[in-house]
Amino acid sequence: MTTPHVAGAPRRPVTIRDVAAAADVSPKTVSNVVNAYVHVHPDTRRRVQEVIDALGYRPSAVGRQLRSGRTGMVALAVPTIAAPYFADLAAHVAVRARERGLVLAVEQTDGQLEREREVAEGRPVRFADGLIFSPLEMPEAELTAPHPDTALVLIGEHAGEAVPVDTVGIDSTGVARLAVEHLLAAGRTRVAFLGWKDITHNTARQRLEGYRAALDAAGLPHDAGLVPHVADWTPQDGLDATAALLRARPDVDAVFAADDQMALGAMAALRAAGRRVPDDVAVVGVDDVPAGRYTSPSLSTVAIDRAFIAEQALALLVSRLEDPSLPPRHVQTPYRLVVRESCGS
């Protein structure tokens, strides 16, 4: 079948009735195929889809949204899109959302408690069908409160199986322990931790716990002098904290930074102080940001699979939208040690 057309006139849009007539089915059957209704015979689904493709039929997005009560938009809320980790994560989520025919809105909370509360309450992304959320400061009790109006998936460091919402978790205790155990296995015994703040979020707390667990396993004491304060997790904060550390503890022989941004700053401070990396001080970070591959020496790190987080978070969100009665699901993100030049191995 060809769509009725008058020479010289604009071609009219293909309608659902055109598809139904060409496929010899009812318009309702075409609608069921378009909306992925499960109770359609495979042969019928295939025949209708072939006609849809041949005619170039495009369902009305507005009509589908009105019928489903959805906007086709999902939101991602992260502390900052300036950090390479979150920028890369947002890029992965955008690609996966587009593959599913969804529009992504990205909201930056700056890691501020009130901004996070606004996002959790549906502001300013009130038109989103679902939310993928990476909070830093919100208490667990608030994060796990019922969210009847918006499907929610938490990503990052949370309470695992105890959380009554869908999560794609990161075991930051294990991440840190892996990094520090690698430094200790290389013969380092005075390992500093960069990442402790006055207001400490789950990520910093868990990475400090992993650092201490590795020391415990090696029979080494917890030395408060090797845990300098940082104002934030930026290259400048890593530089400042390491410079202060070298003045107070010149015997330090390794630095574990809770993220690569601080690790890059730490290497700059060591270089300025005339300390060789890794000969004098080994350095390992977390996140595997692209810049770490091109420094001299290149930065050893623990890579957290951001593509996995994006795929799993969207899969959980979409299935939650389709069936709100599903029990909470919990997925753990893979991570791996990436050994480069800065750790001396």
Coordinates of C-alpha atoms in Angstrom, one line a residue:
M1 CA 0.0 0.0 0.0
T2 CA 1.1 3.6 -0.6
T3 CA -0.2 6.6 1.3
P4 CA -2.8 8.6 -0.7
H5 CA -1.0 11.6 -2.2
V6 CA -1.8 14.4 -4.7
A7 CA 1.0 15.4 -7.1
G8 CA 2.5 18.7 -6.0
A9 CA 0.8 18.6 -2.6
P10 CA 2.6 18.0 0.7
R11 CA 2.5 14.3 1.6
R12 CA 0.2 13.8 4.6
P13 CA 1.5 11.9 7.7
V14 CA 0.9 8.2 7.8
T15 CA -1.8 7.4 10.3
I16 CA -2.5 4.4 12.4
R17 CA -5.4 3.5 10.1
D18 CA -3.1 3.4 7.1
V19 CA -0.9 0.9 9.0
A20 CA -3.9 -1.2 10.0
A21 CA -5.3 -1.3 6.5
A22 CA -1.9 -2.3 5.0
A23 CA -1.3 -5.0 7.7
D24 CA -4.9 -6.2 7.5
V25 CA -5.4 -5.7 11.3
S26 CA -7.4 -3.4 13.4
P27 CA -6.1 0.0 14.6
K28 CA -6.2 -1.4 18.1
T29 CA -3.8 -4.1 17.2
V30 CA -1.4 -1.5 15.7
S31 CA -1.7 0.4 18.9
N32 CA -0.9 -2.7 20.9
V33 CA 2.3 -3.3 18.8
V34 CA 3.4 0.3 19.1
N35 CA 3.0 0.3 22.9
A36 CA 4.7 -3.1 23.3
Y37 CA 1.6 -4.8 24.6
V38 CA 2.6 -8.4 25.4
H39 CA -0.5 -10.2 24.3
V40 CA 0.1 -9.9 20.5
H41 CA 0.8 -13.0 18.4
P42 CA 4.5 -12.9 17.3
D43 CA 3.5 -13.3 13.6
T44 CA 1.1 -10.4 13.9
R45 CA 3.6 -8.3 15.7
R46 CA 6.2 -8.9 13.0
R47 CA 3.8 -8.2 10.1
V48 CA 2.6 -4.9 11.7
Q49 CA 6.2 -3.8 12.5
E50 CA 7.2 -4.5 8.9
V51 CA 4.4 -2.2 7.7
I52 CA 5.3 0.5 10.3
D53 CA 8.9 0.4 9.0
A54 CA 7.9 0.4 5.3
L55 CA 5.4 3.3 5.6
G56 CA 7.6 5.3 8.1
Y57 CA 4.8 5.6 10.6
R58 CA 5.7 7.6 13.7
P59 CA 3.3 7.5 16.6
S60 CA 2.2 10.8 18.1
A61 CA 4.4 11.4 21.2
V62 CA 1.9 13.7 22.7
G63 CA -0.9 11.2 22.2
R64 CA 1.0 8.4 23.8
Q65 CA 2.0 10.6 26.7
L66 CA -1.6 11.6 27.3
R67 CA -2.8 8.0 27.2
S68 CA 0.0 6.7 29.5
G69 CA 0.1 9.7 31.9
R70 CA 3.9 10.0 31.3
T71 CA 6.1 12.7 29.8
G72 CA 8.8 10.4 28.4
M73 CA 11.4 12.3 30.5
V74 CA 13.7 11.0 33.2
A75 CA 15.9 13.0 35.5
L76 CA 19.5 12.5 36.7
A77 CA 20.5 14.4 39.8
V78 CA 24.2 14.5 40.7
P79 CA 26.4 16.7 43.0
T80 CA 28.2 18.4 40.1
I81 CA 28.6 17.9 36.4
A82 CA 32.0 19.7 36.6
A83 CA 33.6 16.6 38.1
P84 CA 34.8 14.3 35.3
Y85 CA 33.3 11.2 37.0
F86 CA 29.8 12.7 37.1
A87 CA 30.1 14.3 33.6
D88 CA 31.0 10.9 32.2
L89 CA 28.2 9.2 34.1
A90 CA 25.7 11.7 32.8
A91 CA 26.9 11.1 29.2
H92 CA 26.4 7.3 29.6
V93 CA 22.9 7.8 31.1
A94 CA 22.0 10.2 28.2
V95 CA 23.0 7.6 25.6
R96 CA 21.1 4.8 27.3
A97 CA 18.0 7.0 27.8
R98 CA 18.1 8.0 24.1
E99 CA 18.2 4.3 23.1
R100 CA 15.0 3.8 25.0
G101 CA 13.3 6.8 23.4
L102 CA 13.5 8.9 26.6
V103 CA 14.6 12.5 27.2
L104 CA 17.1 13.1 30.0
A105 CA 17.1 16.1 32.3
V106 CA 20.2 16.6 34.4
E107 CA 20.1 18.5 37.7
Q108 CA 23.1 19.6 39.8
T109 CA 22.6 19.6 43.6
D110 CA 26.1 20.9 44.5
G111 CA 26.0 18.3 47.3
Q112 CA 23.9 20.7 49.3
L113 CA 21.3 19.1 51.7
E114 CA 18.5 21.5 50.8
R115 CA 19.0 21.1 47.1
E116 CA 19.0 17.3 47.5
R117 CA 15.7 17.5 49.4
E118 CA 14.2 19.6 46.7
V119 CA 15.2 17.0 44.1
A120 CA 13.9 14.1 46.2
E121 CA 10.5 15.9 46.5
G122 CA 10.2 16.3 42.8
R123 CA 11.5 19.9 42.4
P124 CA 12.8 21.2 40.0
V125 CA 12.4 18.1 37.8
R126 CA 8.6 17.8 38.5
F127 CA 7.8 16.7 35.0
A128 CA 10.1 13.7 35.0
D129 CA 8.6 10.2 35.2
G130 CA 11.5 8.9 37.2
L131 CA 14.6 10.0 39.0
I132 CA 18.1 8.5 39.1
F133 CA 19.7 10.2 42.1
S134 CA 23.2 10.4 43.5
P135 CA 22.9 12.2 46.9
L136 CA 25.8 13.1 49.2
E137 CA 24.2 14.6 52.3
M138 CA 20.7 13.4 52.7
P139 CA 20.1 11.1 55.7
E140 CA 19.3 7.5 54.8
A141 CA 15.8 7.8 56.4
E142 CA 14.9 10.6 54.1
L143 CA 16.2 8.8 51.0
T144 CA 14.2 5.7 51.7
A145 CA 10.9 7.4 52.4
P146 CA 8.1 6.5 50.1
H147 CA 8.1 8.2 46.7
P148 CA 4.6 7.5 45.3
D149 CA 4.6 10.0 42.5
T150 CA 8.1 9.4 40.9
A151 CA 10.0 6.2 40.3
L152 CA 13.3 6.4 42.1
V153 CA 16.7 4.7 41.7
L154 CA 19.5 5.6 44.1
I155 CA 23.1 5.3 42.8
G156 CA 26.2 5.4 44.8
E157 CA 27.0 4.4 48.4
H158 CA 23.9 3.4 50.3
A159 CA 22.7 0.8 52.7
G160 CA 22.3 -2.0 50.2
E161 CA 19.7 -4.7 50.9
A162 CA 18.2 -2.6 53.8
V163 CA 17.1 0.2 51.4
P164 CA 13.4 -0.2 50.4
V165 CA 14.0 1.5 47.0
D166 CA 15.9 0.4 43.9
T167 CA 19.7 0.9 44.1
V168 CA 22.8 0.6 41.9
G169 CA 25.3 0.6 44.7
I170 CA 29.1 1.2 44.9
D171 CA 31.1 -0.7 47.5
S172 CA 33.4 2.1 48.4
T173 CA 34.8 0.3 51.4
G174 CA 35.9 -2.5 49.0
V175 CA 37.2 0.1 46.5
A176 CA 39.4 1.7 49.0
R177 CA 40.6 -1.5 50.5
L178 CA 41.7 -2.8 47.1
A179 CA 43.7 0.3 46.4
V180 CA 45.4 0.4 49.8
E181 CA 46.2 -3.3 49.9
H182 CA 47.9 -2.8 46.5
L183 CA 50.1 -0.1 48.0
L184 CA 50.9 -2.2 51.1
A185 CA 51.8 -5.2 48.9
A186 CA 54.3 -3.0 47.1
G187 CA 56.1 -2.4 50.5
R188 CA 54.6 1.0 51.5
T189 CA 54.0 1.3 55.2
R190 CA 53.1 5.0 55.8
V191 CA 50.1 5.4 53.6
A192 CA 48.1 8.7 53.8
F193 CA 44.4 9.0 53.0
L194 CA 43.1 12.1 51.2
G195 CA 39.3 12.7 51.3
W196 CA 38.3 13.4 54.9
K197 CA 36.0 16.4 55.3
D198 CA 34.3 18.2 58.2
I199 CA 30.9 17.2 56.7
T200 CA 31.5 13.7 55.6
H201 CA 29.2 11.9 53.1
N202 CA 28.8 8.1 52.7
T203 CA 31.5 8.0 50.0
A204 CA 34.2 9.5 52.1
R205 CA 33.2 7.5 55.2
Q206 CA 33.2 4.2 53.3
R207 CA 36.6 5.0 51.7
L208 CA 38.1 5.8 55.0
E209 CA 36.7 2.5 56.4
G210 CA 38.3 0.6 53.5
Y211 CA 41.6 2.4 54.1
R212 CA 41.5 1.4 57.8
A213 CA 40.5 -2.1 57.0
A214 CA 43.5 -2.6 54.8
L215 CA 45.8 -1.2 57.5
D216 CA 44.2 -3.6 60.1
A217 CA 44.7 -6.6 57.8
A218 CA 48.4 -5.7 57.5
G219 CA 48.8 -5.1 61.2
L220 CA 49.5 -1.4 60.8
P221 CA 48.2 1.3 63.2
H222 CA 45.7 4.0 62.4
D223 CA 47.8 7.2 62.3
A224 CA 45.7 10.3 62.4
G225 CA 48.6 12.3 61.2
L226 CA 48.3 10.5 57.8
V227 CA 44.7 11.6 57.3
P228 CA 44.8 15.3 56.6
H229 CA 41.7 17.4 56.3
V230 CA 40.4 18.5 52.8
A231 CA 38.0 21.2 52.1
D232 CA 36.6 19.5 49.0
W233 CA 37.5 16.9 46.4
T234 CA 39.2 18.9 43.8
P235 CA 42.8 19.0 42.4
Q236 CA 43.5 22.1 44.4
D237 CA 42.3 20.5 47.6
G238 CA 44.5 17.5 46.9
L239 CA 47.5 19.8 46.3
D240 CA 46.9 21.8 49.5
A241 CA 46.3 18.8 51.7
T242 CA 49.4 17.0 50.4
A243 CA 51.6 20.1 50.8
A244 CA 50.4 20.3 54.4
L245 CA 50.9 16.6 54.9
L246 CA 54.5 16.7 53.6
R247 CA 55.3 19.5 56.1
A248 CA 53.8 17.5 59.0
R249 CA 54.8 14.0 58.0
P250 CA 57.7 14.0 55.5
D251 CA 58.1 10.3 56.1
V252 CA 54.9 9.5 54.1
D253 CA 55.6 6.9 51.4
A254 CA 52.2 6.5 49.7
V255 CA 49.0 8.5 49.2
F256 CA 45.6 6.9 48.6
A257 CA 43.2 9.6 47.3
A258 CA 39.5 9.1 47.5
D259 CA 39.1 10.3 44.0
D260 CA 41.4 11.0 41.0
Q261 CA 40.9 14.7 41.1
M262 CA 42.6 14.9 44.5
A263 CA 45.2 12.3 43.4
L264 CA 46.2 14.6 40.5
G265 CA 46.6 17.5 42.9
A266 CA 48.6 15.3 45.2
M267 CA 51.1 14.5 42.4
A268 CA 51.5 18.2 41.6
A269 CA 52.3 18.9 45.3
L270 CA 54.8 16.0 45.5
R271 CA 56.5 17.3 42.3
A272 CA 56.7 20.8 43.6
A273 CA 58.3 19.5 46.9
G274 CA 60.9 17.5 44.9
R275 CA 59.4 14.2 45.8
R276 CA 59.5 11.6 43.0
V277 CA 56.4 9.6 42.1
P278 CA 56.5 6.7 42.6
D279 CA 60.1 6.3 43.8
D280 CA 59.6 8.4 47.0
V281 CA 55.8 8.4 47.3
A282 CA 53.4 6.1 45.5
V283 CA 49.9 7.5 44.6
V284 CA 46.6 5.7 43.8
G285 CA 43.2 7.4 43.1
V286 CA 39.7 6.3 42.4
D287 CA 37.4 6.8 39.3
D288 CA 39.8 6.3 36.3
V289 CA 39.1 9.8 34.8
P290 CA 40.7 10.3 31.4
A291 CA 43.2 12.9 32.6
G292 CA 44.9 10.3 34.8
R293 CA 46.0 8.3 31.7
Y294 CA 48.0 11.2 30.3
T295 CA 49.8 12.6 33.4
S296 CA 53.5 11.9 33.9
P297 CA 53.7 9.5 35.6
S298 CA 50.3 8.1 34.6
L299 CA 47.9 7.7 37.5
S300 CA 47.1 4.3 39.0
T301 CA 43.4 4.1 40.1
V302 CA 40.4 2.0 40.9
A303 CA 38.0 2.1 37.9
I304 CA 34.2 2.1 38.7
D305 CA 32.1 1.0 35.8
R306 CA 30.0 4.0 35.0
A307 CA 28.5 2.4 31.8
F308 CA 27.2 -0.4 34.0
I309 CA 25.7 2.1 36.5
A310 CA 23.9 4.0 33.6
E311 CA 22.5 0.8 32.0
Q312 CA 21.4 -0.8 35.3
A313 CA 19.9 2.4 36.7
L314 CA 17.8 3.0 33.6
A315 CA 16.7 -0.6 33.3
L316 CA 15.5 -0.5 37.0
L317 CA 13.8 2.8 36.4
V318 CA 11.9 1.7 33.2
S319 CA 10.8 -1.6 34.8
R320 CA 9.6 0.3 37.9
L321 CA 7.5 2.6 35.7
E322 CA 6.0 -0.4 34.0
D323 CA 5.3 -2.3 37.2
P324 CA 5.3 -0.1 40.4
S325 CA 4.5 -3.2 42.5
L326 CA 7.9 -4.8 42.0
P327 CA 10.0 -5.4 45.1
P328 CA 13.1 -3.3 45.6
R329 CA 16.1 -4.5 43.5
H330 CA 19.7 -4.0 44.5
V331 CA 22.6 -4.2 42.1
Q332 CA 26.3 -3.8 42.9
T333 CA 28.7 -2.0 40.5
P334 CA 31.9 -3.8 39.3
Y335 CA 35.2 -2.1 40.0
R336 CA 38.8 -3.0 39.2
L337 CA 42.3 -1.9 40.0
V338 CA 44.1 -0.1 37.1
V339 CA 47.8 -0.3 37.6
R340 CA 49.8 2.5 35.9
E341 CA 53.1 4.2 36.7
S342 CA 52.2 6.2 39.9
C343 CA 52.2 3.3 42.3
G344 CA 55.5 1.8 41.2
S345 CA 54.3 -1.7 40.5

